[in-house]
Amino acid sequence: MSSDDPRYDRRAASRILAELARPGLFDGPPVAPEPRRLRFGSAELRTEPGSHLTYSQRLYLERFMRPCRAAQVTTATHRIAWTDSDGIPNTGHYRADGLGPIVPIAVRETVLDLWHTLTANAALHRRVAALGPPEHEVLEATTTDHDPLEIFRVGIEAAGRALAQHALLARQTPYRDAVEFARGMRDSGIFPAVATRWYWELQASTYRRGMIPVTFASQPDGTVRYTSDSVVTLRAMKDATIADAHAVMRRATGVEGLSVADAITKYHDDLDLISRQYALLPVGTRPACPAAVPHRLGGAHYSVLPVVVQRLVTVFEEMVGRCDIDEIAGDIDESTAEGPVLAEDRIFYIPDMNCKHCVRTITGVLESMDIAVGEVDLISKRVVAEFRSPRNRARAFEAIRDGGYNPVSEQPSGTRPATTHVSETAV
C-alpha cells in the first residue's frame, strides 16, 4: 500500500527518536518544583436522561467506538477549568467519588515541568539539529508531528493524559491517594498498555470527553490489569480503525487510481479522523506507539516510553504536594453574547487542543461553517477566527463542543504569556 511512499517506516521513525533520546532526554535529575497556587472552576456534567453518558460521549461512542458498549465506559462526574502556571487555560475531568481535581491539575503542571526541561536540554537540541534529510523524510512521512522536539512534547502530554484519564478508575484500584495511584499505574504497566493497545485518536477523544472504555481488575501482588473484556474490546476498536483506514486507501488507490500521496491529499479529512498513519500500514501489521518500540542501542535494549514514564511519575509525586488548589464559584460554561462581533471576540481558546490533529479537526469544523481561521497556536491554545455574528460564534462553539473540545471565550485575567510559541496557520 505504501510502495510509492517508501519513506513511511514506523520502526525507522521510532529508532530515530530513540537515538535522539538515549543520551539523555531530560538533562540532569529532576528538581523539586516550586510551590504553586492554582484556582479552578467546576461544573457537573449533564448526562442524558436515563444514561450515565453525556450527548457528546454517546455520539462518539456510537460513531467511533464500535463494538464498545456504554456499560464498558466509565465517565467523569465533573469538568474543571483552570489556568496553569504558564498562563495557559486548561480543562479536565474528575469523579466526585475518586481522587478529585488534584490529578488533572498536577498532571498538567508535571507536563509543563517536563516540557521546560526538554526545552533547556541543549545537547538534545544539537542532536536534533544534526539530523539529515533522510531522517527528516522518514519522520515527515510517518508521524503527525514532524519536528522531533514537538514529537517528544506531544508524547509527554499523551503520557500525562493517560495518567489523568485512568484516575477516573481510581475506585477500582487499591490505591487511595494520587501519589500511590501514579506509582501503581507505573508498576502495573498501564502506560505501555495504553501505548500498545489503544490508538491515538481513541485516547485523545475519550480524554477530552471525560470517559474511559476500560475496567481494572486488582491483582494479588497489589498491581492492576485491564480486564480480559477490556483487552478484547480495545483490540476490536483498533482493528476497526485500521480496517476503516485501509478501506479508504483501497478505494482511492484501487478504484480511483490515485497515488498514495494524492489519496492522502484528497481524503485528508477522512484519514485524519481514523488515523492517517494506519492508512499506510501493511496489511496484518499491528502498530504500537513508536515510543514503546524497543531498539538495540549501545549493546542494550532501549525505548523512550519507560524514560518518560519514570520522569513523569517522579515529578508528579513532588507536584501533588506543591500544588495548592482552590475552587472558585461560578459556571464555567459559556454564555451567548449579544451585539456586534468585536475585534477581541475573534479570539478564543481551546484548552484541550494538544496536537496538529486537533488543529486540523477544529479548523475543519470552523471552515465547514464558512468561518475563516486566521491562526491556531498549540502552545497558548489560542484560535483566531472571523465570526460573522455573536450567534454564528455561539453556534461554532457548540459545533466544537460536539467534536469533543471545550472552547472558552477568553484567557483568564492575571495570566502570563506562554514562554514558547509554535503556531500553525490553518490551510
Short mmCIF file of N, CA and C in Angstrom, two decimals, residues 178-268:
data_model
loop_
_atom_site.label_atom_id
_atom_site.label_comp_id
_atom_site.label_asym_id
_atom_site.label_seq_id
_atom_site.Cartn_x
_atom_site.Cartn_y
_atom_site.Cartn_z
N ALA A 178 -3.35 10.23 45.29
CA ALA A 178 -2.87 10.50 43.94
C ALA A 178 -1.47 9.94 43.71
N VAL A 179 -0.58 10.08 44.72
CA VAL A 179 0.79 9.59 44.57
C VAL A 179 0.81 8.08 44.48
N GLU A 180 0.07 7.42 45.36
CA GLU A 180 0.00 5.96 45.33
C GLU A 180 -0.58 5.48 44.00
N PHE A 181 -1.56 6.22 43.49
CA PHE A 181 -2.17 5.85 42.22
C PHE A 181 -1.16 5.94 41.07
N ALA A 182 -0.41 7.02 41.01
CA ALA A 182 0.57 7.19 39.93
C ALA A 182 1.63 6.09 39.98
N ARG A 183 2.11 5.78 41.16
CA ARG A 183 3.09 4.69 41.28
C ARG A 183 2.47 3.36 40.85
N GLY A 184 1.20 3.16 41.23
CA GLY A 184 0.52 1.92 40.84
C GLY A 184 0.37 1.80 39.34
N MET A 185 0.05 2.91 38.67
CA MET A 185 -0.06 2.88 37.21
C MET A 185 1.28 2.52 36.57
N ARG A 186 2.35 3.08 37.09
CA ARG A 186 3.69 2.77 36.57
C ARG A 186 4.05 1.30 36.82
N ASP A 187 3.89 0.86 38.05
CA ASP A 187 4.30 -0.51 38.41
C ASP A 187 3.41 -1.57 37.77
N SER A 188 2.19 -1.20 37.42
CA SER A 188 1.27 -2.15 36.79
C SER A 188 1.44 -2.24 35.28
N GLY A 189 2.29 -1.39 34.72
CA GLY A 189 2.49 -1.42 33.28
C GLY A 189 1.34 -0.85 32.48
N ILE A 190 0.59 0.08 33.06
CA ILE A 190 -0.56 0.64 32.36
C ILE A 190 -0.13 1.58 31.23
N PHE A 191 0.97 2.30 31.41
CA PHE A 191 1.42 3.21 30.35
C PHE A 191 1.77 2.45 29.07
N PRO A 192 2.57 1.38 29.12
CA PRO A 192 2.80 0.62 27.88
C PRO A 192 1.54 -0.07 27.36
N ALA A 193 0.61 -0.40 28.26
CA ALA A 193 -0.66 -0.98 27.79
C ALA A 193 -1.42 0.01 26.93
N VAL A 194 -1.43 1.29 27.35
CA VAL A 194 -2.08 2.33 26.55
C VAL A 194 -1.36 2.47 25.21
N ALA A 195 -0.03 2.47 25.24
CA ALA A 195 0.76 2.71 24.03
C ALA A 195 0.60 1.58 23.01
N THR A 196 0.34 0.36 23.46
CA THR A 196 0.26 -0.77 22.54
C THR A 196 -1.17 -1.17 22.20
N ARG A 197 -2.10 -1.01 23.14
CA ARG A 197 -3.46 -1.49 22.91
C ARG A 197 -4.42 -0.42 22.40
N TRP A 198 -4.22 0.84 22.81
CA TRP A 198 -5.07 1.92 22.35
C TRP A 198 -4.58 2.43 21.01
N TYR A 199 -5.34 3.30 20.38
CA TYR A 199 -4.83 4.08 19.27
C TYR A 199 -5.01 5.55 19.62
N TRP A 200 -4.22 6.39 18.94
CA TRP A 200 -4.08 7.79 19.36
C TRP A 200 -5.41 8.52 19.50
N GLU A 201 -6.24 8.45 18.46
CA GLU A 201 -7.46 9.25 18.46
C GLU A 201 -8.43 8.78 19.54
N LEU A 202 -8.44 7.48 19.85
CA LEU A 202 -9.31 6.98 20.91
C LEU A 202 -8.92 7.59 22.24
N GLN A 203 -7.61 7.60 22.52
CA GLN A 203 -7.19 8.16 23.80
C GLN A 203 -7.47 9.65 23.89
N ALA A 204 -7.12 10.39 22.83
CA ALA A 204 -7.29 11.84 22.87
C ALA A 204 -8.76 12.23 22.94
N SER A 205 -9.61 11.57 22.15
CA SER A 205 -11.03 11.96 22.08
C SER A 205 -11.79 11.56 23.34
N THR A 206 -11.53 10.38 23.86
CA THR A 206 -12.22 9.97 25.09
C THR A 206 -11.74 10.80 26.28
N TYR A 207 -10.47 11.16 26.29
CA TYR A 207 -9.97 12.02 27.36
C TYR A 207 -10.68 13.37 27.35
N ARG A 208 -10.79 13.98 26.17
CA ARG A 208 -11.45 15.29 26.08
C ARG A 208 -12.89 15.22 26.53
N ARG A 209 -13.52 14.08 26.36
CA ARG A 209 -14.93 13.94 26.71
C ARG A 209 -15.14 13.44 28.13
N GLY A 210 -14.09 13.16 28.86
CA GLY A 210 -14.22 12.70 30.24
C GLY A 210 -14.77 11.29 30.34
N MET A 211 -14.24 10.37 29.52
CA MET A 211 -14.71 8.99 29.52
C MET A 211 -13.52 8.06 29.30
N ILE A 212 -13.65 6.81 29.77
CA ILE A 212 -12.58 5.83 29.56
C ILE A 212 -13.21 4.45 29.36
N PRO A 213 -12.87 3.74 28.26
CA PRO A 213 -13.55 2.49 27.92
C PRO A 213 -12.84 1.23 28.40
N VAL A 214 -12.30 1.25 29.61
CA VAL A 214 -11.65 0.06 30.16
C VAL A 214 -12.07 -0.11 31.62
N THR A 215 -11.80 -1.30 32.14
CA THR A 215 -12.08 -1.62 33.53
C THR A 215 -10.84 -2.27 34.13
N PHE A 216 -10.55 -1.96 35.39
CA PHE A 216 -9.39 -2.53 36.09
C PHE A 216 -9.80 -3.76 36.89
N ALA A 217 -8.87 -4.69 37.01
CA ALA A 217 -9.00 -5.82 37.92
C ALA A 217 -7.76 -5.84 38.81
N SER A 218 -7.95 -5.84 40.14
CA SER A 218 -6.82 -5.86 41.06
C SER A 218 -6.18 -7.24 41.09
N GLN A 219 -4.85 -7.26 41.24
CA GLN A 219 -4.08 -8.50 41.26
C GLN A 219 -3.57 -8.78 42.67
N PRO A 220 -3.25 -10.04 42.98
CA PRO A 220 -2.77 -10.38 44.33
C PRO A 220 -1.50 -9.64 44.75
N ASP A 221 -0.67 -9.23 43.78
CA ASP A 221 0.57 -8.55 44.13
C ASP A 221 0.40 -7.04 44.33
N GLY A 222 -0.85 -6.56 44.30
CA GLY A 222 -1.11 -5.14 44.53
C GLY A 222 -1.14 -4.30 43.28
N THR A 223 -0.88 -4.90 42.12
CA THR A 223 -0.97 -4.17 40.87
C THR A 223 -2.38 -4.29 40.30
N VAL A 224 -2.63 -3.64 39.20
CA VAL A 224 -3.91 -3.74 38.50
C VAL A 224 -3.65 -4.09 37.04
N ARG A 225 -4.64 -4.67 36.41
CA ARG A 225 -4.57 -5.02 35.00
C ARG A 225 -5.91 -4.68 34.35
N TYR A 226 -5.90 -4.49 33.02
CA TYR A 226 -7.16 -4.40 32.30
C TYR A 226 -7.86 -5.75 32.36
N THR A 227 -9.17 -5.73 32.48
CA THR A 227 -9.92 -6.98 32.41
C THR A 227 -9.80 -7.56 31.00
N SER A 228 -10.04 -8.88 30.89
CA SER A 228 -9.96 -9.53 29.58
C SER A 228 -10.98 -8.93 28.62
N ASP A 229 -12.14 -8.54 29.14
CA ASP A 229 -13.17 -7.91 28.31
C ASP A 229 -12.67 -6.58 27.75
N SER A 230 -11.95 -5.82 28.57
CA SER A 230 -11.39 -4.54 28.11
C SER A 230 -10.36 -4.75 27.01
N VAL A 231 -9.51 -5.75 27.19
CA VAL A 231 -8.47 -6.03 26.21
C VAL A 231 -9.09 -6.42 24.87
N VAL A 232 -10.11 -7.28 24.90
CA VAL A 232 -10.78 -7.70 23.68
C VAL A 232 -11.43 -6.52 22.97
N THR A 233 -12.08 -5.65 23.73
CA THR A 233 -12.76 -4.50 23.14
C THR A 233 -11.77 -3.50 22.56
N LEU A 234 -10.67 -3.23 23.27
CA LEU A 234 -9.65 -2.33 22.75
C LEU A 234 -9.08 -2.85 21.44
N ARG A 235 -8.84 -4.14 21.39
CA ARG A 235 -8.31 -4.73 20.15
C ARG A 235 -9.32 -4.59 19.01
N ALA A 236 -10.58 -4.84 19.30
CA ALA A 236 -11.60 -4.74 18.26
C ALA A 236 -11.73 -3.31 17.75
N MET A 237 -11.67 -2.33 18.65
CA MET A 237 -11.76 -0.93 18.22
C MET A 237 -10.55 -0.54 17.37
N LYS A 238 -9.37 -1.00 17.75
CA LYS A 238 -8.18 -0.69 16.98
C LYS A 238 -8.23 -1.36 15.61
N ASP A 239 -8.66 -2.62 15.57
CA ASP A 239 -8.78 -3.33 14.30
C ASP A 239 -9.78 -2.63 13.38
N ALA A 240 -10.89 -2.15 13.95
CA ALA A 240 -11.90 -1.46 13.15
C ALA A 240 -11.34 -0.16 12.58
N THR A 241 -10.53 0.54 13.35
CA THR A 241 -9.92 1.78 12.89
C THR A 241 -8.96 1.52 11.74
N ILE A 242 -8.13 0.49 11.90
CA ILE A 242 -7.19 0.14 10.83
C ILE A 242 -7.95 -0.27 9.57
N ALA A 243 -8.99 -1.07 9.74
CA ALA A 243 -9.79 -1.51 8.59
C ALA A 243 -10.43 -0.32 7.87
N ASP A 244 -10.93 0.64 8.62
CA ASP A 244 -11.52 1.84 8.01
C ASP A 244 -10.47 2.61 7.20
N ALA A 245 -9.27 2.74 7.78
CA ALA A 245 -8.21 3.46 7.08
C ALA A 245 -7.82 2.73 5.80
N HIS A 246 -7.69 1.40 5.87
CA HIS A 246 -7.34 0.62 4.69
C HIS A 246 -8.42 0.70 3.62
N ALA A 247 -9.68 0.74 4.05
CA ALA A 247 -10.79 0.81 3.09
C ALA A 247 -10.73 2.11 2.30
N VAL A 248 -10.43 3.22 2.98
CA VAL A 248 -10.31 4.50 2.30
C VAL A 248 -9.19 4.43 1.26
N MET A 249 -8.05 3.87 1.64
CA MET A 249 -6.91 3.82 0.73
C MET A 249 -7.16 2.85 -0.43
N ARG A 250 -7.83 1.73 -0.18
CA ARG A 250 -8.13 0.79 -1.27
C ARG A 250 -9.03 1.45 -2.30
N ARG A 251 -10.03 2.18 -1.84
CA ARG A 251 -10.94 2.86 -2.75
C ARG A 251 -10.19 3.93 -3.55
N ALA A 252 -9.33 4.67 -2.87
CA ALA A 252 -8.63 5.77 -3.53
C ALA A 252 -7.57 5.27 -4.51
N THR A 253 -6.77 4.28 -4.10
CA THR A 253 -5.67 3.83 -4.95
C THR A 253 -6.12 2.77 -5.95
N GLY A 254 -7.12 1.95 -5.59
CA GLY A 254 -7.57 0.88 -6.47
C GLY A 254 -8.66 1.32 -7.42
N VAL A 255 -9.78 1.79 -6.88
CA VAL A 255 -10.92 2.18 -7.70
C VAL A 255 -10.65 3.48 -8.44
N GLU A 256 -10.09 4.47 -7.73
CA GLU A 256 -9.88 5.79 -8.34
C GLU A 256 -8.52 5.93 -9.01
N GLY A 257 -7.61 4.99 -8.74
CA GLY A 257 -6.31 5.01 -9.39
C GLY A 257 -5.38 6.11 -8.92
N LEU A 258 -5.59 6.62 -7.71
CA LEU A 258 -4.73 7.68 -7.19
C LEU A 258 -3.44 7.11 -6.62
N SER A 259 -2.39 7.92 -6.63
CA SER A 259 -1.17 7.55 -5.89
C SER A 259 -1.45 7.67 -4.40
N VAL A 260 -0.56 7.10 -3.60
CA VAL A 260 -0.73 7.20 -2.15
C VAL A 260 -0.74 8.66 -1.72
N ALA A 261 0.20 9.44 -2.24
CA ALA A 261 0.28 10.85 -1.86
C ALA A 261 -0.99 11.60 -2.24
N ASP A 262 -1.50 11.35 -3.46
CA ASP A 262 -2.72 12.02 -3.90
C ASP A 262 -3.93 11.55 -3.10
N ALA A 263 -3.95 10.27 -2.74
CA ALA A 263 -5.06 9.75 -1.94
C ALA A 263 -5.10 10.40 -0.57
N ILE A 264 -3.93 10.56 0.04
CA ILE A 264 -3.87 11.20 1.36
C ILE A 264 -4.32 12.65 1.26
N THR A 265 -3.92 13.32 0.18
CA THR A 265 -4.33 14.71 0.00
C THR A 265 -5.84 14.81 -0.20
N LYS A 266 -6.41 13.96 -1.06
CA LYS A 266 -7.84 14.03 -1.36
C LYS A 266 -8.70 13.65 -0.16
N TYR A 267 -8.28 12.61 0.56
CA TYR A 267 -9.09 12.11 1.68
C TYR A 267 -8.47 12.49 3.03
N HIS A 268 -7.90 13.68 3.06
CA HIS A 268 -7.23 14.16 4.26
C HIS A 268 -8.13 14.10 5.48
#
